[in-house]
């Protein structure tokens, strides 16, 4: 139902869930840099397919597909922008090469979304924090990172609620021209950003008041 | 008319949040839905404007199943004010915020203007017309959110936790406003934990627990039933508490309203004189 379920960690036991989070983190980083370095469709496709066995092993295929479906909108957007920009910059014509690079760009995004999704679906924030500390990552960084990760599901749930609230006021996200569709995201993004800022201010206050000066 | 028949709802995470709910809410009724955290109240009311669709069973609004129509279509009849105003406010000014839904529903320019004035007036927001909603206090933001829904004058109003963060005067305003809506034959469904507020309004009360309705009846019956309320982690309204503790003096047990209580006490005290 919700595209954001693709980012929520749920406590289950599977070989992937039980794997040391550092290994998973390393894997995601490797995928990340490979996807950035290579722009051949075949490499990107391989990177994408490589992730699928992990998804199946972890039994999170339903949630994973949902997050991909969520990413599909942005992927489509990336594709269109790429095609349009090369169409206009090369004097109103398109070569096979340009189409290929647009596809590669889109695929790159899907690879990143897919691998991050498996990571968040199978790693609890607690384990992640512990693992980072054990690998001698500075505490400030580990804390900031795990706090951010911890807030991903909160943010996802919040985005869903905000979408519901705006739909209840007659917003039809899928309606209208392409530009209108993008503008439809404004009533969702602004409350999301404002609530996040409000929340981080609260968190900062709570932290400050618990520090002994 | 809201008809709910054997409604089950399972979230994608496999939480069964509603386990066979059946109920009817007639036009013009005022219903309060109560129950502990996670009982399924919000999940239930989200079915009334189609934000959630039944996993099993059905929900009909004015004889049309919610699965056969869109949220936007249902929303014209059913206004839904969410618990947290920060989840909907996004405009630069209060006026634009209230105009948002009106424009979505395709009201004409002149009508939009009139409705904005009307809604701002009703909720005492007129002086904030050009203020950013983000600069208002929590209680005021809540009223802007309410105004932005009231503006299109829906037949049914769903309020999720309307009294949170409101001071006593604003609660009283809200109560007056609900009474006014009732005289206009509007249906009102209010989700709340505020037992004193419910006692003051005395609506029909639905008590939920673990995705089921465990009681449905008059406020005076349900809010004085210690056993039921304990099951739902609700404390008795203060008036009911006093009357129950003084039951040995022959006080009636189904009193939740302060004026009823006063009248009974006056009768007893007069007799003593
Ligand atoms: N988006 C969601 N995804 C998965 N489970 C959910 C979701 N929203 C609610 N639930 C679960 O469904 C159940 C009912 O939740 P609901 O929000 O309807 O309760 P509520 O009665 O409104 O509670 P509260 O008084 O806290 O507002 C809870 O167990 C909750 O954890
Ligand atoms: Mg709720």
Short mmCIF file of C-alpha atoms and ligand atoms in Angstrom, two decimals:
data_model
loop_
_atom_site.label_atom_id
_atom_site.label_comp_id
_atom_site.label_asym_id
_atom_site.label_seq_id
_atom_site.Cartn_x
_atom_site.Cartn_y
_atom_site.Cartn_z
CA UNK A 1 0.00 0.00 0.00
CA UNK A 2 2.62 2.52 0.97
CA UNK A 3 5.80 2.97 -1.03
CA UNK A 4 7.58 3.93 2.17
CA UNK A 5 7.26 0.48 3.66
CA UNK A 6 10.30 -0.28 1.53
CA UNK A 7 12.50 1.53 4.01
CA UNK A 8 11.18 0.28 7.32
CA UNK A 9 13.21 -2.21 9.29
CA UNK A 10 11.18 -5.09 10.66
CA UNK A 11 12.55 -7.55 13.13
CA UNK A 12 12.69 -10.97 11.49
CA UNK A 13 15.34 -13.63 11.37
CA UNK A 14 17.04 -14.41 8.08
CA UNK A 15 20.65 -14.98 7.02
CA UNK A 16 20.71 -11.41 5.72
CA UNK A 17 19.15 -9.88 8.83
CA UNK A 18 21.69 -11.69 11.01
CA UNK A 19 24.67 -10.69 8.90
CA UNK A 20 27.16 -8.30 10.48
CA UNK A 21 25.88 -4.81 9.57
CA UNK A 22 29.43 -3.75 8.68
CA UNK A 23 29.47 -6.30 5.87
CA UNK A 24 26.15 -5.04 4.55
CA UNK A 25 27.32 -1.47 4.87
CA UNK A 26 30.49 -2.31 2.97
CA UNK A 27 28.43 -4.03 0.28
CA UNK A 28 26.17 -1.00 -0.14
CA UNK A 29 29.19 1.32 -0.35
CA UNK A 30 30.80 -0.91 -3.00
CA UNK A 31 27.59 -0.96 -5.02
CA UNK A 32 27.29 2.79 -4.58
CA UNK A 33 30.75 3.54 -5.97
CA UNK A 34 30.53 0.95 -8.75
CA UNK A 35 27.24 2.46 -9.86
CA UNK A 36 28.80 5.90 -9.89
CA UNK A 37 31.98 4.78 -11.68
CA UNK A 38 30.43 2.71 -14.45
CA UNK A 39 27.89 3.91 -16.92
CA UNK A 40 27.56 0.85 -19.13
CA UNK A 41 24.06 -0.53 -19.08
CA UNK A 42 25.31 -4.08 -18.76
CA UNK A 43 27.35 -3.34 -15.63
CA UNK A 44 24.51 -1.45 -13.98
CA UNK A 45 22.09 -4.20 -14.83
CA UNK A 46 24.45 -6.73 -13.26
CA UNK A 47 24.71 -4.64 -10.11
CA UNK A 48 20.93 -4.54 -9.96
CA UNK A 49 20.54 -8.28 -10.50
CA UNK A 50 23.21 -8.98 -7.88
CA UNK A 51 20.98 -7.48 -5.22
CA UNK A 52 18.01 -9.75 -5.97
CA UNK A 53 19.37 -12.94 -4.30
CA UNK A 54 19.84 -10.98 -1.05
CA UNK A 55 16.29 -9.69 -1.26
CA UNK A 56 14.96 -13.22 -1.70
CA UNK A 57 17.15 -14.62 1.07
CA UNK A 58 15.91 -11.95 3.46
CA UNK A 59 12.25 -12.54 2.49
CA UNK A 60 11.65 -8.85 1.99
CA UNK A 61 10.67 -8.99 -1.70
CA UNK A 62 7.23 -7.46 -1.07
CA UNK A 63 8.61 -4.42 0.74
CA UNK A 64 11.52 -4.14 -1.65
CA UNK A 65 9.29 -4.09 -4.72
CA UNK A 66 7.19 -1.47 -3.06
CA UNK A 67 10.17 0.84 -2.58
CA UNK A 68 11.19 0.28 -6.20
CA UNK A 69 7.71 1.22 -7.28
CA UNK A 70 8.12 4.41 -5.25
CA UNK A 71 11.47 5.05 -6.91
CA UNK A 72 9.93 4.46 -10.34
CA UNK A 73 8.40 7.93 -10.40
CA UNK A 74 11.73 9.65 -9.78
CA UNK A 75 13.44 7.25 -12.19
CA UNK A 76 10.98 8.21 -14.88
CA UNK A 77 11.65 11.86 -14.10
CA UNK A 78 15.41 11.34 -14.39
CA UNK A 79 14.94 9.59 -17.71
CA UNK A 80 12.80 12.36 -19.17
CA UNK A 81 15.14 15.11 -18.00
CA UNK A 82 18.12 13.31 -19.50
CA UNK A 83 16.42 12.71 -22.83
CA UNK A 84 15.08 16.25 -22.98
CA UNK A 85 18.40 17.89 -22.12
CA UNK A 86 20.37 15.94 -24.70
CA UNK A 87 17.62 16.52 -27.26
CA UNK A 88 17.77 20.28 -26.83
CA UNK A 89 21.54 20.64 -26.42
CA UNK A 90 22.37 18.59 -29.52
CA UNK A 91 20.18 20.62 -31.83
CA UNK A 92 16.86 18.79 -31.71
CA UNK A 93 18.07 15.31 -32.50
CA UNK A 94 18.79 12.16 -30.56
CA UNK A 95 21.48 9.56 -31.10
CA UNK A 96 21.40 6.00 -29.87
CA UNK A 97 24.28 6.91 -27.57
CA UNK A 98 22.30 9.62 -25.87
CA UNK A 99 19.33 7.33 -25.29
CA UNK A 100 21.71 4.76 -23.89
CA UNK A 101 23.21 7.22 -21.46
CA UNK A 102 19.74 8.30 -20.31
CA UNK A 103 18.86 4.67 -19.67
CA UNK A 104 22.15 4.21 -17.78
CA UNK A 105 21.43 7.26 -15.60
CA UNK A 106 17.99 5.92 -14.75
CA UNK A 107 19.35 2.46 -14.05
CA UNK A 108 22.02 3.93 -11.80
CA UNK A 109 19.34 5.52 -9.67
CA UNK A 110 17.35 2.28 -9.51
CA UNK A 111 20.46 0.35 -8.48
CA UNK A 112 21.13 2.81 -5.66
CA UNK A 113 17.50 2.83 -4.50
CA UNK A 114 17.38 -0.97 -4.60
CA UNK A 115 20.56 -1.57 -2.63
CA UNK A 116 19.82 1.08 0.00
CA UNK A 117 16.36 -0.36 0.40
CA UNK A 118 17.68 -3.87 1.18
CA UNK A 119 20.14 -2.37 3.62
CA UNK A 120 17.52 -0.42 5.58
CA UNK A 121 15.02 -3.28 5.42
CA UNK A 122 17.42 -5.73 7.03
CA UNK A 123 19.54 -3.67 9.44
CA UNK A 124 18.28 -2.43 12.79
CA UNK A 125 19.59 1.02 13.74
CA UNK A 126 20.91 -0.38 17.03
CA UNK A 127 23.11 -2.96 15.32
CA UNK A 128 24.34 -0.36 12.91
CA UNK A 129 25.37 2.03 15.67
CA UNK A 130 27.17 -0.73 17.52
CA UNK A 131 28.97 -1.87 14.41
CA UNK A 132 30.11 1.64 13.55
CA UNK A 133 31.50 2.15 17.04
CA UNK A 134 33.31 -1.17 16.94
CA UNK A 135 34.98 -0.21 13.70
CA UNK A 136 36.38 2.91 15.42
CA UNK A 137 34.22 5.41 13.59
CA UNK A 138 34.24 8.65 15.67
CA UNK A 139 31.30 8.64 18.07
CA UNK A 140 29.85 11.93 16.80
CA UNK A 141 29.67 10.58 13.31
CA UNK A 142 28.23 7.22 14.39
CA UNK A 143 25.63 8.99 16.49
CA UNK A 144 24.61 11.38 13.72
CA UNK A 145 24.41 8.54 11.23
CA UNK A 146 22.34 6.17 13.38
CA UNK A 147 20.04 9.01 14.43
CA UNK A 148 19.46 9.79 10.77
CA UNK A 149 18.81 6.13 9.99
CA UNK A 150 16.48 5.83 12.95
CA UNK A 151 14.46 8.72 11.61
CA UNK A 152 14.06 7.26 8.12
CA UNK A 153 11.01 5.13 9.04
CA UNK A 154 9.57 7.96 11.13
CA UNK A 155 9.95 10.26 8.17
CA UNK A 156 8.44 7.69 5.83
CA UNK A 157 5.41 7.25 8.05
CA UNK A 158 5.07 10.99 8.37
CA UNK A 159 5.18 11.43 4.59
CA UNK A 160 2.34 8.92 4.29
CA UNK A 161 0.23 10.75 6.87
CA UNK A 162 0.87 14.08 5.15
CA UNK A 163 -0.17 12.64 1.80
CA UNK A 164 -3.35 11.35 3.41
CA UNK A 165 -4.06 14.73 4.98
CA UNK A 166 -3.67 16.51 1.66
CA UNK A 167 -5.70 13.92 -0.24
CA UNK A 168 -8.45 14.49 2.30
CA UNK A 169 -8.37 18.13 1.16
CA UNK A 170 -8.91 17.13 -2.44
CA UNK A 171 -5.31 16.90 -3.66
CA UNK A 172 -5.00 14.39 -6.47
CA UNK A 173 -1.33 13.55 -6.72
CA UNK A 174 -1.61 11.69 -10.01
CA UNK A 175 -3.76 14.24 -11.78
CA UNK A 176 -2.75 16.82 -14.34
CA UNK A 177 0.08 17.42 -16.75
CA UNK A 178 3.63 16.35 -16.01
CA UNK A 179 4.51 19.73 -14.52
CA UNK A 180 1.33 19.77 -12.45
CA UNK A 181 2.22 16.34 -11.09
CA UNK A 182 5.55 17.64 -9.86
CA UNK A 183 3.88 20.68 -8.33
CA UNK A 184 1.50 18.32 -6.52
CA UNK A 185 4.44 17.31 -4.36
CA UNK A 186 4.80 20.78 -2.84
CA UNK A 187 1.91 20.38 -0.34
CA UNK A 188 3.56 17.14 0.80
CA UNK A 189 7.20 18.23 0.86
CA UNK A 190 6.75 21.49 2.75
CA UNK A 191 4.96 19.99 5.78
CA UNK A 192 7.49 17.16 5.74
CA UNK A 193 10.43 19.55 5.85
CA UNK A 194 8.81 21.82 8.42
CA UNK A 195 7.97 18.90 10.74
CA UNK A 196 11.49 17.53 10.37
CA UNK A 197 12.98 20.86 11.35
CA UNK A 198 10.61 21.12 14.27
CA UNK A 199 11.62 17.63 15.35
CA UNK A 200 15.35 18.22 15.07
CA UNK A 201 15.01 21.39 17.12
CA UNK A 202 13.22 19.36 19.76
CA UNK A 203 15.91 16.69 19.65
CA UNK A 204 18.65 19.30 19.95
CA UNK A 205 16.88 20.85 22.91
CA UNK A 206 16.45 17.49 24.59
CA UNK A 207 20.12 16.71 24.06
CA UNK A 208 21.29 20.06 25.32
CA UNK A 209 19.21 19.84 28.46
CA UNK A 210 20.58 16.38 29.23
CA UNK A 211 24.23 17.43 28.93
CA UNK A 212 26.01 18.29 32.18
CA UNK A 213 27.84 21.55 31.76
CA UNK B 1 -25.18 7.86 6.13
CA UNK B 2 -22.10 5.79 6.90
CA UNK B 3 -22.57 2.03 6.76
CA UNK B 4 -19.82 -0.30 7.88
CA UNK B 5 -20.26 -4.05 7.54
CA UNK B 6 -17.85 -6.66 8.86
CA UNK B 7 -14.88 -4.42 8.15
CA UNK B 8 -11.45 -5.99 8.44
CA UNK B 9 -8.27 -4.11 7.76
CA UNK B 10 -4.74 -5.47 7.65
CA UNK B 11 -1.79 -3.11 7.23
CA UNK B 12 0.94 -4.20 4.79
CA UNK B 13 3.06 -4.96 7.86
CA UNK B 14 0.48 -7.67 8.66
CA UNK B 15 -0.97 -5.85 11.66
CA UNK B 16 -4.68 -6.62 11.74
CA UNK B 17 -5.87 -3.22 12.90
CA UNK B 18 -9.63 -3.82 12.43
CA UNK B 19 -11.25 -7.15 13.15
CA UNK B 20 -14.80 -7.18 11.91
CA UNK B 21 -16.38 -3.81 12.60
CA UNK B 22 -20.06 -3.28 11.86
CA UNK B 23 -21.85 -0.03 12.55
CA UNK B 24 -24.11 2.62 11.07
CA UNK B 25 -23.84 6.34 11.56
CA UNK B 26 -26.99 8.17 10.53
CA UNK B 27 -27.03 11.66 9.03
CA UNK B 28 -26.88 14.33 11.71
CA UNK B 29 -25.49 12.04 14.39
CA UNK B 30 -22.70 13.07 16.73
CA UNK B 31 -20.40 10.18 17.55
CA UNK B 32 -17.30 10.02 19.72
CA UNK B 33 -14.90 7.15 19.14
CA UNK B 34 -12.79 6.31 22.17
CA UNK B 35 -10.33 3.61 23.16
CA UNK B 36 -6.71 3.10 24.11
CA UNK B 37 -3.71 3.85 21.89
CA UNK B 38 -3.53 1.49 18.95
CA UNK B 39 -7.17 0.42 19.29
CA UNK B 40 -7.76 1.19 15.61
CA UNK B 41 -9.70 4.46 15.85
CA UNK B 42 -7.73 6.37 13.25
CA UNK B 43 -7.64 3.32 11.00
CA UNK B 44 -11.43 3.09 11.19
CA UNK B 45 -12.15 6.72 10.38
CA UNK B 46 -9.66 6.70 7.52
CA UNK B 47 -12.06 4.27 5.88
CA UNK B 48 -14.86 6.84 5.94
CA UNK B 49 -13.28 9.02 3.25
CA UNK B 50 -11.61 6.20 1.37
CA UNK B 51 -8.01 6.87 2.48
CA UNK B 52 -7.95 3.21 3.44
CA UNK B 53 -9.93 0.52 1.64
CA UNK B 54 -11.28 -2.56 3.48
CA UNK B 55 -9.27 -5.78 3.35
CA UNK B 56 -12.59 -7.54 3.91
CA UNK B 57 -16.17 -6.30 4.35
CA UNK B 58 -17.34 -2.92 3.08
CA UNK B 59 -17.86 0.72 3.91
CA UNK B 60 -20.67 2.61 2.19
CA UNK B 61 -21.07 6.37 2.18
CA UNK B 62 -24.56 7.42 1.13
CA UNK B 63 -25.06 3.90 -0.28
CA UNK B 64 -21.90 4.01 -2.42
CA UNK B 65 -19.05 1.65 -1.60
CA UNK B 66 -15.79 3.48 -0.95
CA UNK B 67 -13.97 1.08 -3.29
CA UNK B 68 -16.07 2.33 -6.20
CA UNK B 69 -15.05 5.97 -5.95
CA UNK B 70 -12.05 8.22 -5.26
CA UNK B 71 -10.87 9.95 -2.10
CA UNK B 72 -11.26 13.33 -3.81
CA UNK B 73 -14.88 12.53 -4.63
CA UNK B 74 -15.65 11.25 -1.11
CA UNK B 75 -13.83 14.18 0.49
CA UNK B 76 -16.37 16.64 -0.94
CA UNK B 77 -18.91 15.13 1.44
CA UNK B 78 -16.62 14.06 4.23
CA UNK B 79 -14.21 16.55 5.72
CA UNK B 80 -11.35 15.01 7.67
CA UNK B 81 -9.28 17.11 10.07
CA UNK B 82 -6.07 15.31 10.99
CA UNK B 83 -4.66 15.17 14.48
CA UNK B 84 -1.51 17.17 13.79
CA UNK B 85 -2.00 20.45 11.89
CA UNK B 86 1.69 20.45 10.93
CA UNK B 87 0.89 17.56 8.62
CA UNK B 88 -1.14 19.74 6.33
CA UNK B 89 -0.14 23.39 6.61
CA UNK B 90 2.11 24.47 3.75
CA UNK B 91 0.89 27.80 2.35
CA UNK B 92 2.43 31.23 2.70
CA UNK B 93 -0.65 32.76 4.31
CA UNK B 94 -3.62 31.53 6.28
CA UNK B 95 -5.89 32.74 3.50
CA UNK B 96 -4.09 30.62 0.87
CA UNK B 97 -4.13 27.65 3.20
CA UNK B 98 -7.90 27.80 3.46
CA UNK B 99 -8.21 28.34 -0.28
CA UNK B 100 -6.23 25.16 -1.07
CA UNK B 101 -9.04 22.63 -0.79
CA UNK B 102 -11.59 25.00 -2.31
CA UNK B 103 -9.43 25.30 -5.42
CA UNK B 104 -8.86 21.54 -5.54
CA UNK B 105 -12.60 21.02 -5.56
CA UNK B 106 -13.01 23.55 -8.34
CA UNK B 107 -15.07 26.20 -6.57
CA UNK B 108 -15.49 29.49 -8.45
CA UNK B 109 -13.31 32.46 -7.53
CA UNK B 110 -16.14 34.46 -5.86
CA UNK B 111 -17.29 31.43 -3.90
CA UNK B 112 -13.73 30.77 -2.72
CA UNK B 113 -13.47 34.33 -1.38
CA UNK B 114 -16.78 34.09 0.46
CA UNK B 115 -16.03 30.72 1.97
CA UNK B 116 -12.61 31.86 3.21
CA UNK B 117 -14.19 34.84 4.98
CA UNK B 118 -16.87 32.65 6.46
CA UNK B 119 -14.49 29.99 7.78
CA UNK B 120 -11.99 32.51 9.19
CA UNK B 121 -14.78 34.35 10.92
CA UNK B 122 -16.21 31.18 12.41
CA UNK B 123 -12.89 30.17 13.96
CA UNK B 124 -11.70 33.61 14.97
CA UNK B 125 -8.84 33.76 12.51
CA UNK B 126 -9.72 36.94 10.64
CA UNK B 127 -6.79 38.93 12.02
CA UNK B 128 -4.35 36.32 10.70
CA UNK B 129 -5.48 36.43 7.06
CA UNK B 130 -2.03 37.41 5.73
CA UNK B 131 0.04 35.73 8.44
CA UNK B 132 2.12 32.67 7.71
CA UNK B 133 0.47 29.64 9.34
CA UNK B 134 3.91 28.56 10.58
CA UNK B 135 4.17 31.64 12.79
CA UNK B 136 0.96 30.86 14.69
CA UNK B 137 0.75 29.05 18.02
CA UNK B 138 -0.05 25.33 18.14
CA UNK B 139 -3.68 25.91 19.04
CA UNK B 140 -4.08 28.51 16.31
CA UNK B 141 -2.50 26.23 13.71
CA UNK B 142 -5.02 23.62 14.70
CA UNK B 143 -7.82 26.07 14.07
CA UNK B 144 -6.41 26.98 10.66
CA UNK B 145 -6.39 23.28 9.78
CA UNK B 146 -10.00 23.01 10.91
CA UNK B 147 -11.00 26.12 8.98
CA UNK B 148 -9.35 24.81 5.82
CA UNK B 149 -11.65 21.79 5.96
CA UNK B 150 -14.81 23.53 7.13
CA UNK B 151 -14.48 25.97 4.27
CA UNK B 152 -15.99 23.64 1.71
CA UNK B 153 -18.87 22.91 4.07
CA UNK B 154 -18.86 19.09 3.99
CA UNK B 155 -21.89 17.21 5.28
CA UNK B 156 -19.83 15.07 7.58
CA UNK B 157 -16.91 16.17 9.69
CA UNK B 158 -14.31 13.78 11.06
CA UNK B 159 -12.14 15.20 13.80
CA UNK B 160 -9.10 13.25 15.00
CA UNK B 161 -8.18 14.44 18.52
CA UNK B 162 -9.59 17.96 18.14
CA UNK B 163 -9.04 19.00 21.76
CA UNK B 164 -5.31 18.28 22.05
CA UNK B 165 -3.38 21.47 22.74
CA UNK B 166 -6.49 23.60 23.09
CA UNK B 167 -6.99 25.70 26.21
CA UNK B 168 -10.26 25.66 28.09
CA UNK B 169 -11.76 28.56 26.17
CA UNK B 170 -10.93 27.04 22.80
CA UNK B 171 -12.44 23.73 23.91
CA UNK B 172 -15.60 25.55 24.86
CA UNK B 173 -15.56 27.28 21.44
CA UNK B 174 -15.15 23.91 19.81
CA UNK B 175 -18.11 22.55 21.76
CA UNK B 176 -20.26 25.52 20.75
CA UNK B 177 -19.15 25.02 17.20
CA UNK B 178 -20.13 21.33 17.29
CA UNK B 179 -23.54 22.26 18.68
CA UNK B 180 -23.93 24.73 15.85
CA UNK B 181 -22.97 22.08 13.29
CA UNK B 182 -25.53 19.76 14.80
CA UNK B 183 -28.32 22.26 14.40
CA UNK B 184 -27.36 22.31 10.72
CA UNK B 185 -27.82 18.52 10.68
CA UNK B 186 -24.16 17.81 10.04
CA UNK B 187 -22.75 14.44 10.98
CA UNK B 188 -19.80 14.66 13.34
CA UNK B 189 -17.38 11.86 14.13
CA UNK B 190 -14.81 12.72 16.75
CA UNK B 191 -11.87 10.51 17.75
CA UNK B 192 -10.69 11.45 21.20
CA UNK B 193 -9.11 10.49 24.51
CA UNK B 194 -10.59 13.52 26.24
CA UNK B 195 -13.19 11.94 28.50
CA UNK B 196 -14.20 15.22 30.16
CA UNK B 197 -14.86 16.80 26.79
CA UNK B 198 -17.00 13.85 25.73
CA UNK B 199 -18.87 14.02 29.03
CA UNK B 200 -19.65 17.69 28.36
CA UNK B 201 -20.86 17.03 24.81
CA UNK B 202 -22.65 13.77 25.63
CA UNK B 203 -22.64 12.23 22.13
CA UNK B 204 -23.14 8.61 21.12
CA UNK B 205 -20.00 6.81 22.24
CA UNK B 206 -18.21 3.98 20.42
CA UNK B 207 -15.62 2.22 22.52
CA UNK B 208 -12.88 0.40 20.65
CA UNK B 209 -10.28 -2.09 21.79
CA UNK B 210 -7.85 -4.17 19.74
CA UNK B 211 -9.63 -3.51 16.45
CA UNK B 212 -13.10 -4.27 17.72
CA UNK B 213 -16.02 -2.23 19.00
CA UNK B 214 -16.66 -3.32 22.56
CA UNK B 215 -19.45 -0.88 23.34
CA UNK B 216 -21.78 1.40 21.45
CA UNK B 217 -24.35 3.56 23.17
CA UNK B 218 -25.25 6.73 24.99
CA UNK B 219 -22.48 8.66 26.70
CA UNK B 220 -24.34 8.50 30.00
CA UNK B 221 -24.35 4.68 29.87
CA UNK B 222 -20.83 4.03 28.65
CA UNK B 223 -18.91 6.74 30.49
CA UNK B 224 -20.38 5.55 33.79
CA UNK B 225 -19.52 1.89 33.24
CA UNK B 226 -16.38 1.40 35.30
CA UNK B 227 -15.72 -2.11 34.01
CA UNK B 228 -15.88 -1.14 30.33
CA UNK B 229 -13.76 1.95 30.78
CA UNK B 230 -11.05 0.11 32.69
CA UNK B 231 -10.78 -2.32 29.79
CA UNK B 232 -10.09 0.66 27.51
CA UNK B 233 -7.74 2.46 29.91
CA UNK B 234 -10.13 5.36 30.28
CA UNK B 235 -10.85 6.96 33.64
CA UNK B 236 -14.39 7.92 34.57
CA UNK B 237 -15.35 11.56 34.11
CA UNK B 238 -14.89 13.37 37.41
CA UNK B 239 -18.60 13.92 37.92
CA UNK B 240 -19.30 10.21 37.47
CA UNK B 241 -16.48 9.37 39.88
CA UNK B 242 -17.93 11.53 42.62
CA UNK B 243 -21.44 10.22 42.08
CA UNK B 244 -20.27 6.61 42.14
CA UNK B 245 -18.22 7.08 45.27
CA UNK B 246 -21.21 8.64 46.96
CA UNK B 247 -23.59 5.91 45.77
CA UNK B 248 -24.31 5.00 49.40
CA UNK B 249 -26.17 8.31 49.69
CA UNK B 250 -28.55 7.15 46.97
CA UNK B 251 -27.14 9.32 44.19
CA UNK B 252 -27.96 8.18 40.63
CA UNK B 253 -25.12 6.41 38.84
CA UNK B 254 -25.52 7.62 35.30
CA UNK B 255 -24.60 11.28 35.62
CA UNK B 256 -21.74 12.77 33.59
CA UNK B 257 -23.01 16.25 32.93
CA UNK B 258 -22.18 19.07 35.30
CA UNK B 259 -25.62 20.72 35.01
CA UNK B 260 -27.48 17.45 35.68
CA UNK B 261 -25.20 16.92 38.65
CA UNK B 262 -25.89 20.39 39.95
CA UNK B 263 -29.67 19.95 39.68
CA UNK B 264 -29.62 16.66 41.55
CA UNK B 265 -27.45 18.07 44.30
CA UNK B 266 -29.72 21.11 44.63
CA UNK B 267 -32.76 18.81 45.00
CA UNK B 268 -31.06 16.85 47.75
CA UNK B 269 -29.80 19.91 49.57
CA UNK B 270 -33.20 21.62 49.38
CA UNK B 271 -34.82 18.56 50.91
CA UNK B 272 -32.35 18.71 53.80
CA UNK B 273 -33.22 22.32 54.58
N1 LIG C 1 0.76 2.91 8.68
C1 LIG C 1 0.71 1.83 9.48
N2 LIG C 1 1.40 0.71 9.16
C2 LIG C 1 1.35 -0.37 9.95
N3 LIG C 1 0.64 -0.46 11.08
C3 LIG C 1 -0.07 0.61 11.46
C4 LIG C 1 -0.07 1.81 10.68
N4 LIG C 1 -0.86 2.72 11.30
C5 LIG C 1 -1.32 2.11 12.40
N5 LIG C 1 -0.85 0.84 12.51
C6 LIG C 1 -1.16 -0.12 13.58
O1 LIG C 1 -2.55 -0.38 13.58
C7 LIG C 1 -3.07 -0.39 14.89
C8 LIG C 1 -4.17 0.65 15.04
O2 LIG C 1 -3.60 1.94 14.88
P1 LIG C 1 -4.45 3.28 14.90
O3 LIG C 1 -3.56 4.38 14.52
O4 LIG C 1 -5.70 3.10 14.13
O5 LIG C 1 -4.81 3.37 16.46
P2 LIG C 1 -5.54 4.56 17.24
O6 LIG C 1 -6.69 3.94 17.94
O7 LIG C 1 -5.83 5.70 16.34
O8 LIG C 1 -4.42 4.94 18.30
P3 LIG C 1 -4.05 6.38 18.93
O9 LIG C 1 -4.95 6.57 20.09
O10 LIG C 1 -2.64 6.16 19.37
O11 LIG C 1 -4.17 7.41 17.86
C9 LIG C 1 -1.88 -0.19 15.82
O12 LIG C 1 -1.47 -1.45 16.27
C10 LIG C 1 -0.84 0.45 14.94
O13 LIG C 1 0.44 0.06 15.36
MG1 LIG C 2 -5.11 7.74 16.18
#
